[in-house]
Amino acid sequence: MPILDRRTFVRASIAGATALTPVGRVMAQTGSLQDVGSLFVASPKPTIYTAREIVTLDPARPAAEAVAVVDGRILWVGSLEDTVAILGDQSYEVDTTFADHVIVPGFVSQHDHPVLAALSMSSEILSIEDWVLPTGTVPAVKDKQDFIDRLTAAVAARSDPDEPVLTWGYHPSFYGPLTRAELDAISTTRPILVWGRSCHEFFLNTATLERGGLTQEAYDAFSASAGEQSSFEDGHFWEQGMFAVLPYIATMAASPERLQAGLEIVRDYMHSKGITIGNEPGGILSRPVQDGVNAVFSSPDMPFRWSFMPDGKSLVGMYDDDAQVIAETEKLASWYGGMTSTTSKQAKLFADGAIYSQRMQVREPYLDGHSGEWMMDRDVFERAFRIYWDAGYQIHIHVNGDEGLNRVLDTLEANLRRNPRYDHRTVIAHFAVSGADQVSRIRKLGAIVSGNPYYVTALSDQYGEVGLGPERANEMVRLGDLSRAGVRWSLHSDMPMAPADPLFLMWCAVNRLTTSGRVAGSDQRVTVEEALRGITIEAAYSLKLEDEIGTISPGKLANLTILDANPLSVDAMEIRNIGVWGTVMEGRMLPAGEPERKASLELPGGPQVKQEFTEAALHHALTVAHGVH
């Protein structure tokens, strides 16, 4: 009997349709697990993990009591008796660490932004929601006065009188306008930078403007669009105005040290939430900033892998030649290594504006009559889509409004007719405001959806009164309609637009409870199993990784999330409260809460290099997350 190559074995699906593999042939001839076990003598020593419950999400074996792991992959899943039998005479060990726990497929963070999260999470967080971080819990801001009081206390607590204070999370739709005069009342000497919850705007005090050298004369030299989207008198700069002010404030808002500290917070936070693999849609196009991220995220002791999807919007804007766009996209693969990588033949584009700034393009007007924004002009969007479509790329598109969705679906349909493609899996990312009529069209065109259910929890109450009105606010992220239509969908957080907490995303999608405790759009709720699939196998499918991760199946990577309870059997309201023991990531047992290695982020050069680095880091954070241009 020949020895079966280990890689062939771990990629074989032993259960069911295995007749074409060596394992399958032996089983077909003898029906004996013992005979199969004789094939594995040369394999490395497997570990058999047992647990109170194992939820596989594999239809062939939905539940199990043991999973055998070897060389970072899943060898077998089933009863302990069968698992031991299939190993035959091969040496193995049984690990009972998870005897009182539940094993589920490793959580997939399908769409998050490490740099944006790092800079916001390392600031003075004063936001519309609680943030429970490894560094402590930051409670939500109650109202504007609470914001002023807490910011005043944060400024007073600084021992260095010259240290700038950066705070993130203020939301004018919740707390009202914020002016330079109000910030000056807190301090006229210490720079105060208030970064809006949408990440699309800054509110600055006079000390910040003076230290940065932004005079009235310099402000008057802004471009027409930047001048229209800013107010020097109020110290308020948004959209184009925000980018115009960026060179003046970059070193006060960001630094290599802040980025490193923030990335470590994000790393530990995501690990504590059971994440085993993640993705940044819209990879960094500044090599020094990517090197800074790699200093933390590429480390061999990172508790999860992270991939970066090329920022197609920026790349198309940089090159007039279509072939060069693809060539430069492919070159980005050399920027990664270790625990980071680039996605294979995938790119991110943008349709309309962000939901937190209420700049999505909608079919019916906003209550106050303001307008949405297009993040890419139609001709640029259509060119970018065509370039990546014809190159065989999977295209992920940031789109929040129903009018934005019309543009995406029109473009997709035109390209399908011009150059038909099978299994293109075009991803509609965010999916905030949509119409029921658009769901059937999504299915017809073969698109899939990555939705953010936190929009309902955090924003439905307020947006029902400000901006959208109750009907549109209640029906945001209509996952129920997608399920009924047979459209595949996954869940994401877009951290820091929502906490990168997969169990919390499940809770949001299943319950659709708002901050006031009411249910918004009850018919858009989904089942618990659908929600669990949304953070595992469907998230993997959206990244074309379903053959490697997403279920606990023989041959796949041994990525497991270890929980205190089974999310499929607890009360739906308790899903968010399930404890996370940690993960098994490609066979490594990684308990949550254990300190990780501190990275060393070295940035050679003087102040000019630091200025360029911080500008590039902020530019990436602000553009890639929401397509601000």
XYZ file of C-alpha atoms in Angstrom:
629
model
C 0.000 0.000 0.000
C 1.654 3.317 -1.000
C 2.088 6.100 1.548
C -0.424 8.901 0.884
C 1.142 12.349 0.495
C 0.118 14.535 3.455
C -0.996 17.467 1.337
C -3.147 15.202 -0.837
C -4.721 13.777 2.284
C -5.558 16.985 4.046
C -7.152 18.357 0.906
C -9.258 15.226 0.405
C -12.880 15.303 1.491
C -12.996 12.004 3.304
C -16.737 11.864 3.881
C -19.175 11.293 1.044
C -17.711 11.854 -2.410
C -14.186 10.557 -1.795
C -14.061 7.695 -4.278
C -11.549 9.417 -6.562
C -8.947 9.977 -3.827
C -6.578 7.270 -2.495
C -8.458 7.444 0.788
C -11.762 7.077 -1.025
C -10.531 4.097 -3.033
C -9.445 2.250 0.102
C -12.720 3.027 1.854
C -14.697 1.909 -1.198
C -12.799 -1.364 -1.365
C -12.705 -2.261 2.323
C -15.097 0.063 4.146
C -12.526 0.039 6.955
C -11.371 3.141 8.809
C -8.518 1.031 10.190
C -7.215 0.370 6.663
C -7.417 4.084 5.899
C -5.435 4.811 9.054
C -2.536 2.749 7.738
C -1.984 5.347 5.029
C -0.971 8.060 7.473
C 2.106 6.565 9.112
C 4.408 9.200 7.617
C 2.291 12.198 8.643
C 3.283 14.547 11.501
C 1.720 13.792 14.876
C -1.914 14.939 14.879
C -3.742 16.585 17.769
C -7.337 15.632 18.446
C -9.350 18.430 20.051
C -12.499 17.456 21.879
C -15.202 19.870 22.995
C -18.631 19.990 24.569
C -19.972 20.792 21.110
C -18.444 21.311 17.693
C -20.539 23.293 15.201
C -19.000 22.570 11.811
C -21.424 24.321 9.388
C -20.500 21.469 7.044
C -23.738 19.889 5.716
C -21.977 16.520 5.466
C -21.307 16.510 9.232
C -23.067 19.462 10.949
C -21.989 18.450 14.462
C -19.065 16.525 15.900
C -17.293 15.755 19.146
C -13.705 15.714 17.911
C -11.550 17.409 15.298
C -8.102 16.139 14.373
C -5.517 18.702 13.260
C -2.139 18.103 11.655
C 0.321 20.491 10.038
C -2.114 23.410 10.401
C -4.999 21.687 8.619
C -8.058 19.706 9.604
C -7.476 15.981 9.208
C -10.817 14.592 10.295
C -14.024 15.689 11.994
C -16.481 13.330 13.674
C -16.924 11.183 16.739
C -13.911 10.604 18.943
C -14.132 6.885 18.212
C -14.043 7.368 14.441
C -11.315 9.991 14.680
C -9.079 7.668 16.697
C -9.876 4.774 14.390
C -8.937 6.632 11.217
C -5.500 7.402 12.652
C -4.807 3.688 13.041
C -1.360 3.019 14.510
C -0.183 6.594 14.021
C 0.863 8.419 17.166
C -1.474 11.211 18.245
C -2.514 13.216 21.282
C -5.934 14.119 22.607
C -6.254 17.690 23.900
C -9.209 18.230 26.250
C -8.608 21.947 26.822
C -11.962 22.724 25.190
C -13.956 20.039 26.989
C -16.258 22.677 28.491
C -16.315 24.905 25.421
C -17.912 25.073 21.994
C -15.853 25.057 18.808
C -17.158 26.920 15.752
C -15.454 27.775 12.447
C -12.914 30.565 12.806
C -14.506 34.002 12.531
C -13.716 35.944 9.351
C -13.333 39.720 9.509
C -14.403 40.326 5.928
C -14.129 44.127 5.751
C -12.178 46.224 8.291
C -9.649 49.049 8.250
C -6.631 48.598 10.565
C -5.069 52.042 10.056
C -8.331 53.926 10.492
C -9.160 51.771 13.512
C -5.671 52.202 14.948
C -5.757 56.002 14.767
C -9.300 56.271 16.138
C -8.919 53.658 18.881
C -5.674 55.230 20.142
C -7.312 58.675 20.424
C -9.546 60.047 23.166
C -12.728 58.153 22.230
C -15.906 60.180 22.765
C -18.475 58.488 20.585
C -22.137 57.588 20.161
C -21.575 54.050 21.501
C -19.647 52.214 24.201
C -16.236 50.895 23.170
C -14.969 47.916 25.168
C -11.260 47.682 24.342
C -8.293 45.779 25.794
C -7.248 49.093 27.346
C -10.606 49.530 29.110
C -14.218 50.472 28.487
C -15.129 53.900 27.136
C -18.823 54.689 27.715
C -20.937 56.401 25.092
C -21.393 60.172 25.101
C -24.863 61.059 26.380
C -25.293 64.476 24.807
C -23.311 67.532 23.741
C -22.745 68.782 27.275
C -21.408 65.373 28.271
C -19.022 65.579 25.310
C -17.822 69.058 26.339
C -17.368 67.981 29.959
C -15.420 64.844 29.112
C -13.241 66.581 26.541
C -12.497 69.328 29.074
C -11.442 66.682 31.608
C -9.235 64.940 29.036
C -7.473 68.204 28.214
C -6.941 69.019 31.887
C -5.517 65.548 32.540
C -2.594 66.059 30.130
C 0.602 66.836 32.019
C 2.426 68.190 28.964
C 0.868 71.590 28.210
C 1.916 71.366 24.559
C 0.552 67.888 23.836
C -2.292 67.983 21.283
C -5.523 66.205 22.179
C -7.142 64.149 19.418
C -10.640 62.873 20.069
C -12.742 60.725 17.776
C -16.461 60.003 17.635
C -18.400 63.278 17.671
C -21.556 63.007 15.532
C -23.402 66.245 14.630
C -26.559 64.314 13.753
C -26.691 63.206 17.387
C -25.231 66.182 19.261
C -25.613 69.198 16.995
C -23.025 71.548 15.422
C -19.623 72.069 17.048
C -17.670 75.311 16.639
C -14.165 76.606 17.120
C -15.442 78.985 19.794
C -16.751 76.064 21.857
C -13.384 74.311 21.610
C -11.533 77.536 22.443
C -13.601 77.734 25.610
C -11.904 74.504 26.654
C -8.386 75.667 25.756
C -6.839 78.501 23.768
C -3.294 77.162 24.192
C -3.449 73.409 23.700
C -4.344 72.079 20.224
C -7.671 70.209 20.226
C -8.641 68.122 17.198
C -12.122 66.626 17.104
C -12.343 63.889 14.477
C -15.955 63.250 13.527
C -17.603 59.844 13.958
C -17.911 59.587 10.174
C -14.139 60.144 9.819
C -15.134 62.684 7.147
C -14.638 65.866 9.155
C -12.481 67.697 11.681
C -13.390 70.383 14.201
C -10.337 72.399 15.306
C -9.642 75.031 17.922
C -7.568 78.168 17.366
C -4.446 76.679 18.959
C -4.491 73.880 16.363
C -4.814 76.325 13.474
C -2.035 78.518 14.834
C 0.384 75.664 15.525
C -0.289 74.216 12.086
C 0.202 77.590 10.402
C -3.244 77.729 8.853
C -3.875 81.459 8.572
C -6.842 83.236 7.028
C -4.657 83.958 4.009
C -3.780 80.271 3.603
C -7.435 79.329 3.993
C -8.460 81.832 1.335
C -6.100 80.034 -1.065
C -8.056 76.753 -0.747
C -9.645 75.461 -3.919
C -13.257 76.420 -4.548
C -14.582 73.002 -3.503
C -12.401 72.881 -0.387
C -13.552 76.367 0.574
C -17.182 75.374 0.130
C -16.674 72.353 2.377
C -15.057 74.134 5.292
C -15.443 77.085 7.623
C -12.352 78.830 8.923
C -14.445 80.824 11.368
C -15.944 77.697 12.935
C -12.816 75.574 12.563
C -14.877 72.984 10.708
C -13.411 71.118 7.733
C -15.223 68.305 5.905
C -14.788 66.276 2.705
C -12.524 68.349 0.368
C -11.971 70.882 3.123
C -10.706 68.101 5.363
C -8.079 67.104 2.804
C -7.060 70.705 2.311
C -6.400 71.124 6.037
C -4.649 67.774 6.392
C -1.065 68.970 5.713
C -1.446 71.564 8.474
C -2.585 69.131 11.168
C -1.080 65.760 10.172
C 1.660 65.557 12.805
C -0.789 66.585 15.543
C -3.373 63.975 14.511
C -1.083 61.025 13.768
C 2.430 59.750 14.331
C 4.339 56.498 13.875
C 4.065 55.950 17.621
C 0.299 56.473 17.631
C -0.095 54.131 14.663
C 1.930 51.400 16.346
C 0.050 51.718 19.631
C -3.267 51.735 17.823
C -2.433 48.702 15.700
C -1.557 46.768 18.839
C -4.909 47.722 20.360
C -6.710 46.617 17.192
C -4.757 43.357 17.052
C -5.548 42.444 20.656
C -9.163 43.561 20.304
C -9.803 41.457 17.213
C -8.124 38.424 18.726
C -10.310 38.735 21.823
C -13.362 38.616 19.544
C -12.374 35.291 17.950
C -11.159 36.570 14.572
C -8.826 34.193 12.715
C -8.463 35.997 9.379
C -9.274 39.507 8.191
C -9.220 41.757 5.165
C -8.670 45.442 4.437
C -10.681 46.331 1.313
C -8.654 49.083 -0.293
C -5.034 48.328 0.527
C -2.517 50.970 1.515
C -0.804 52.694 -1.413
C 1.971 54.251 0.678
C 4.883 51.852 1.130
C 6.132 53.499 4.378
C 2.658 53.267 5.920
C 2.291 49.643 4.815
C 5.709 48.902 6.306
C 4.458 50.463 9.536
C 1.407 48.198 9.496
C 3.575 45.195 8.656
C 5.721 45.880 11.718
C 2.731 44.689 13.750
C 0.535 42.659 11.410
C 3.235 40.658 9.569
C 4.834 39.347 12.752
C 4.931 35.517 12.899
C 3.246 35.597 16.298
C 0.233 37.566 15.008
C -2.902 35.735 16.197
C -4.599 36.049 12.786
C -3.757 36.573 9.124
C -4.618 39.795 7.336
C -5.005 40.469 3.623
C -5.097 43.782 1.789
C -7.313 44.313 -1.243
C -5.965 46.781 -3.836
C -7.560 50.230 -3.879
C -8.798 50.227 -7.450
C -10.232 53.731 -7.183
C -6.839 55.285 -6.494
C -4.933 53.073 -8.921
C -7.240 53.951 -11.811
C -6.842 57.615 -10.947
C -3.058 57.296 -11.064
C -2.661 55.688 -14.493
C -4.209 56.541 -17.865
C -3.179 53.266 -19.473
C -5.568 50.412 -18.656
C -2.880 47.739 -18.850
C -0.684 49.697 -16.469
C -3.501 49.819 -13.909
C -3.512 46.022 -13.766
C 0.295 45.802 -13.835
C 0.625 48.202 -10.906
C -2.122 46.375 -9.048
C -0.238 43.100 -9.382
C 3.024 44.685 -8.187
C 1.495 45.357 -4.776
C 1.892 41.691 -3.838
C 5.572 42.342 -3.088
C 4.666 44.713 -0.253
C 3.496 41.921 2.037
C 4.932 38.935 3.830
C 4.614 36.829 6.935
C 1.065 37.118 8.254
C 0.008 39.723 5.678
C -0.753 39.238 1.997
C -2.656 40.765 -0.889
C -5.937 39.340 -2.122
C -5.725 37.455 -5.404
C -7.386 39.238 -8.345
C -9.725 41.375 -6.244
C -10.124 45.156 -6.124
C -12.247 47.726 -4.334
C -14.203 50.551 -5.956
C -16.589 53.202 -4.595
C -20.027 54.366 -5.616
C -21.500 56.937 -3.211
C -20.778 58.553 0.135
C -20.753 57.255 3.699
C -23.740 56.567 5.900
C -22.303 58.246 9.007
C -21.999 61.522 7.143
C -25.360 60.944 5.410
C -23.725 61.450 2.038
C -25.073 58.313 0.370
C -26.924 58.878 -2.882
C -30.634 58.187 -2.360
C -33.560 57.994 -4.775
C -35.886 60.058 -2.578
C -34.585 63.338 -1.071
C -33.253 63.648 2.459
C -35.659 65.196 4.948
C -33.619 68.404 5.115
C -32.969 68.541 1.373
C -29.197 68.067 1.478
C -27.504 66.062 -1.276
C -25.427 62.929 -1.331
C -21.991 62.609 -2.910
C -20.515 60.398 -5.610
C -17.137 59.049 -4.553
C -16.168 58.333 -8.159
C -17.484 60.236 -11.158
C -19.561 58.022 -13.430
C -17.013 57.879 -16.254
C -14.186 57.039 -13.850
C -16.274 54.398 -12.066
C -17.301 52.781 -15.335
C -13.724 52.773 -16.629
C -12.425 51.241 -13.398
C -15.136 48.588 -13.380
C -14.406 47.679 -17.013
C -10.639 47.440 -16.451
C -10.905 45.077 -13.508
C -13.850 43.157 -14.971
C -12.011 42.403 -18.200
C -8.936 41.337 -16.211
C -11.055 38.735 -14.420
C -11.043 40.457 -11.036
C -13.680 40.103 -8.366
C -14.905 43.639 -7.684
C -15.969 44.829 -4.222
C -17.936 48.083 -4.260
C -18.623 50.450 -1.386
C -22.252 51.543 -1.830
C -24.686 52.894 0.760
C -27.665 54.509 -0.962
C -30.336 53.096 -3.252
C -29.415 55.520 -6.036
C -25.791 54.481 -5.586
C -26.913 50.871 -5.836
C -28.692 51.647 -9.113
C -25.403 52.889 -10.576
C -23.589 49.749 -9.410
C -26.216 47.383 -10.802
C -26.459 49.290 -14.095
C -22.698 49.049 -14.541
C -22.624 45.386 -13.602
C -25.414 44.581 -16.051
C -23.733 46.484 -18.874
C -20.494 44.561 -18.367
C -22.261 41.217 -18.097
C -23.895 41.872 -21.471
C -20.653 43.149 -23.032
C -18.338 40.494 -21.598
C -20.250 37.687 -19.826
C -18.521 36.136 -16.827
C -19.502 33.164 -14.702
C -19.247 33.311 -10.892
C -17.987 36.885 -10.831
C -19.203 37.391 -7.222
C -19.349 41.162 -7.420
C -19.683 42.267 -3.800
C -22.062 45.023 -2.739
C -20.427 46.271 0.448
C -22.363 48.024 3.261
C -25.843 47.908 1.657
C -27.316 50.596 3.910
C -30.326 52.010 2.031
C -31.880 49.894 -0.699
C -35.274 49.130 -2.193
C -37.080 45.808 -2.153
C -37.197 46.037 -5.949
C -33.399 46.042 -6.096
C -32.997 42.716 -4.294
C -34.336 40.624 -7.169
C -32.051 42.485 -9.532
C -29.040 41.694 -7.326
C -29.923 38.022 -7.556
C -30.522 38.128 -11.300
C -27.124 39.710 -11.905
C -25.260 37.222 -9.702
C -23.988 39.775 -7.179
C -23.555 39.042 -3.478
C -23.815 41.344 -0.473
C -21.606 42.138 2.511
C -23.875 44.005 4.901
C -23.253 45.980 8.061
C -26.176 45.233 10.430
C -24.831 47.658 13.031
C -26.274 50.538 11.009
C -29.706 49.472 12.225
C -28.681 49.247 15.875
C -26.720 52.487 16.021
C -28.483 54.760 13.549
C -32.107 53.768 12.876
C -33.616 55.758 15.748
C -31.740 58.974 15.000
C -31.878 58.710 11.218
C -35.614 58.116 11.402
C -35.833 61.697 12.654
C -32.808 63.252 10.942
C -32.134 62.625 7.267
C -33.882 59.444 6.146
C -37.228 59.274 7.880
C -38.639 56.212 9.676
C -39.420 53.939 6.724
C -35.962 54.063 5.147
C -34.207 54.028 8.516
C -36.110 50.940 9.670
C -35.448 48.980 6.478
C -31.697 49.592 6.308
C -29.566 46.510 5.554
C -32.519 44.383 4.388
C -30.915 40.978 4.972
C -34.262 39.228 5.354
C -35.211 40.142 1.808
C -31.851 38.868 0.561
C -32.387 35.500 2.245
C -35.876 35.124 0.833
C -34.582 35.932 -2.647
C -31.709 33.463 -2.392
C -28.946 36.095 -2.489
C -25.786 35.070 -0.645
C -24.694 37.573 1.991
C -22.082 38.011 4.696
C -21.560 40.399 7.600
C -18.799 42.901 8.282
C -18.072 45.674 10.771
C -16.026 48.180 8.746
C -14.126 48.864 11.988
C -14.256 51.516 13.387
C -17.648 52.130 11.764
C -18.804 49.256 13.984
C -16.983 47.148 16.566
C -15.046 44.305 14.928
C -16.953 41.812 17.040
C -18.493 38.989 14.969
C -20.800 37.789 17.762
C -22.119 41.334 18.138
C -22.715 41.538 14.389
C -24.678 38.288 14.670
C -26.719 39.800 17.504
C -27.460 42.906 15.430
C -28.578 40.893 12.394
C -30.744 38.458 14.363
C -32.441 40.964 16.676
C -32.325 44.332 14.857
C -32.716 46.138 18.154
C -32.029 49.866 18.126
C -30.486 51.925 20.903
C -33.985 52.654 22.228
C -34.715 48.927 22.507
C -37.255 48.652 19.704
C -37.115 46.284 16.728
C -36.507 48.069 13.425
C -37.810 46.236 10.369
C -38.799 42.953 11.998
C -39.190 41.208 8.632
C -35.511 41.904 7.896
C -34.318 39.792 10.832
C -32.431 36.618 9.944
C -31.964 33.261 11.648
C -29.096 32.602 14.022
C -27.606 30.013 11.693
C -27.717 32.456 8.781
C -25.954 35.056 10.928
C -23.280 32.553 12.008
C -22.732 31.659 8.367
C -22.435 35.404 7.691
C -19.282 35.657 9.826
C -17.792 32.343 8.693
C -18.482 30.489 5.449
C -20.311 33.327 3.666
C -17.583 35.810 4.627
C -15.044 33.309 3.281
C -17.116 32.926 0.097
C -17.123 36.691 -0.420
C -13.301 36.602 -0.462
C -13.164 33.408 -2.587
C -11.655 31.519 0.342
C -14.451 29.021 0.919
C -12.184 26.099 -0.055
C -9.730 27.057 2.708
C -11.779 28.395 5.629
C -15.350 28.962 6.813
C -16.401 25.467 7.892
C -14.783 22.775 10.015
C -14.131 20.274 7.239
C -11.277 17.886 6.375
C -8.624 19.566 4.269
C -9.375 23.135 5.322
C -7.103 25.290 7.460
C -7.448 24.551 11.162
C -8.996 27.921 11.993
C -11.323 27.524 14.968
C -12.997 29.957 17.338
C -13.525 28.697 20.880
C -16.663 29.927 22.682
C -18.216 29.486 26.112
C -21.631 28.680 24.619
C -23.226 27.629 21.356
C -24.651 30.680 19.532
C -27.169 28.410 17.795
C -28.775 27.325 21.065
C -28.561 30.289 23.458
C -31.317 32.875 23.676
C -30.926 35.250 20.728
C -30.518 38.203 23.078
C -27.510 36.522 24.708
C -25.437 36.010 21.567
C -23.457 39.202 22.116
C -22.604 38.081 25.665
C -21.031 34.733 24.765
C -17.479 34.549 26.063
C -14.581 33.941 23.683
C -11.849 31.649 25.051
C -9.618 32.371 22.095
C -8.792 30.682 18.809
C -6.928 27.890 17.132
C -5.289 29.491 14.122
C -3.770 27.041 11.649
C -3.210 24.664 14.532
C -1.814 27.204 17.030
C -3.759 27.444 20.298
C -4.113 31.154 21.093
C -5.979 32.069 24.290
C -7.472 35.568 24.219
C -6.093 38.107 26.641
C -2.499 36.922 26.634
C -0.028 39.734 25.888
C 1.295 39.816 22.350
C 4.767 40.840 21.261
C 5.307 44.578 21.090
C 6.264 45.662 17.607
C 9.183 47.904 16.802
C 8.273 50.582 14.297
C 11.377 52.416 13.199
C 11.070 55.434 10.928
C 14.483 56.717 9.784
C 14.808 60.332 8.798
C 13.945 63.725 10.192
C 10.799 65.814 10.628
C 10.080 65.868 6.888
C 9.884 62.061 6.759
C 7.612 62.042 9.781
C 5.392 64.678 8.169
C 5.143 62.645 4.960
C 4.418 59.470 6.924
C 1.630 60.986 8.995
C 0.044 62.657 5.979
C 0.132 59.388 4.062
C -1.312 57.442 7.000
C -4.169 59.888 7.460
C -4.788 60.114 3.728
C -5.070 56.349 3.505
C -7.317 56.107 6.536
C -9.685 58.770 5.240
C -9.849 57.700 1.600
C -9.858 53.935 1.636
C -12.493 53.523 4.327
C -15.080 55.731 2.668
C -13.741 56.868 -0.673
C -13.459 60.539 0.239
C -11.696 62.261 -2.598
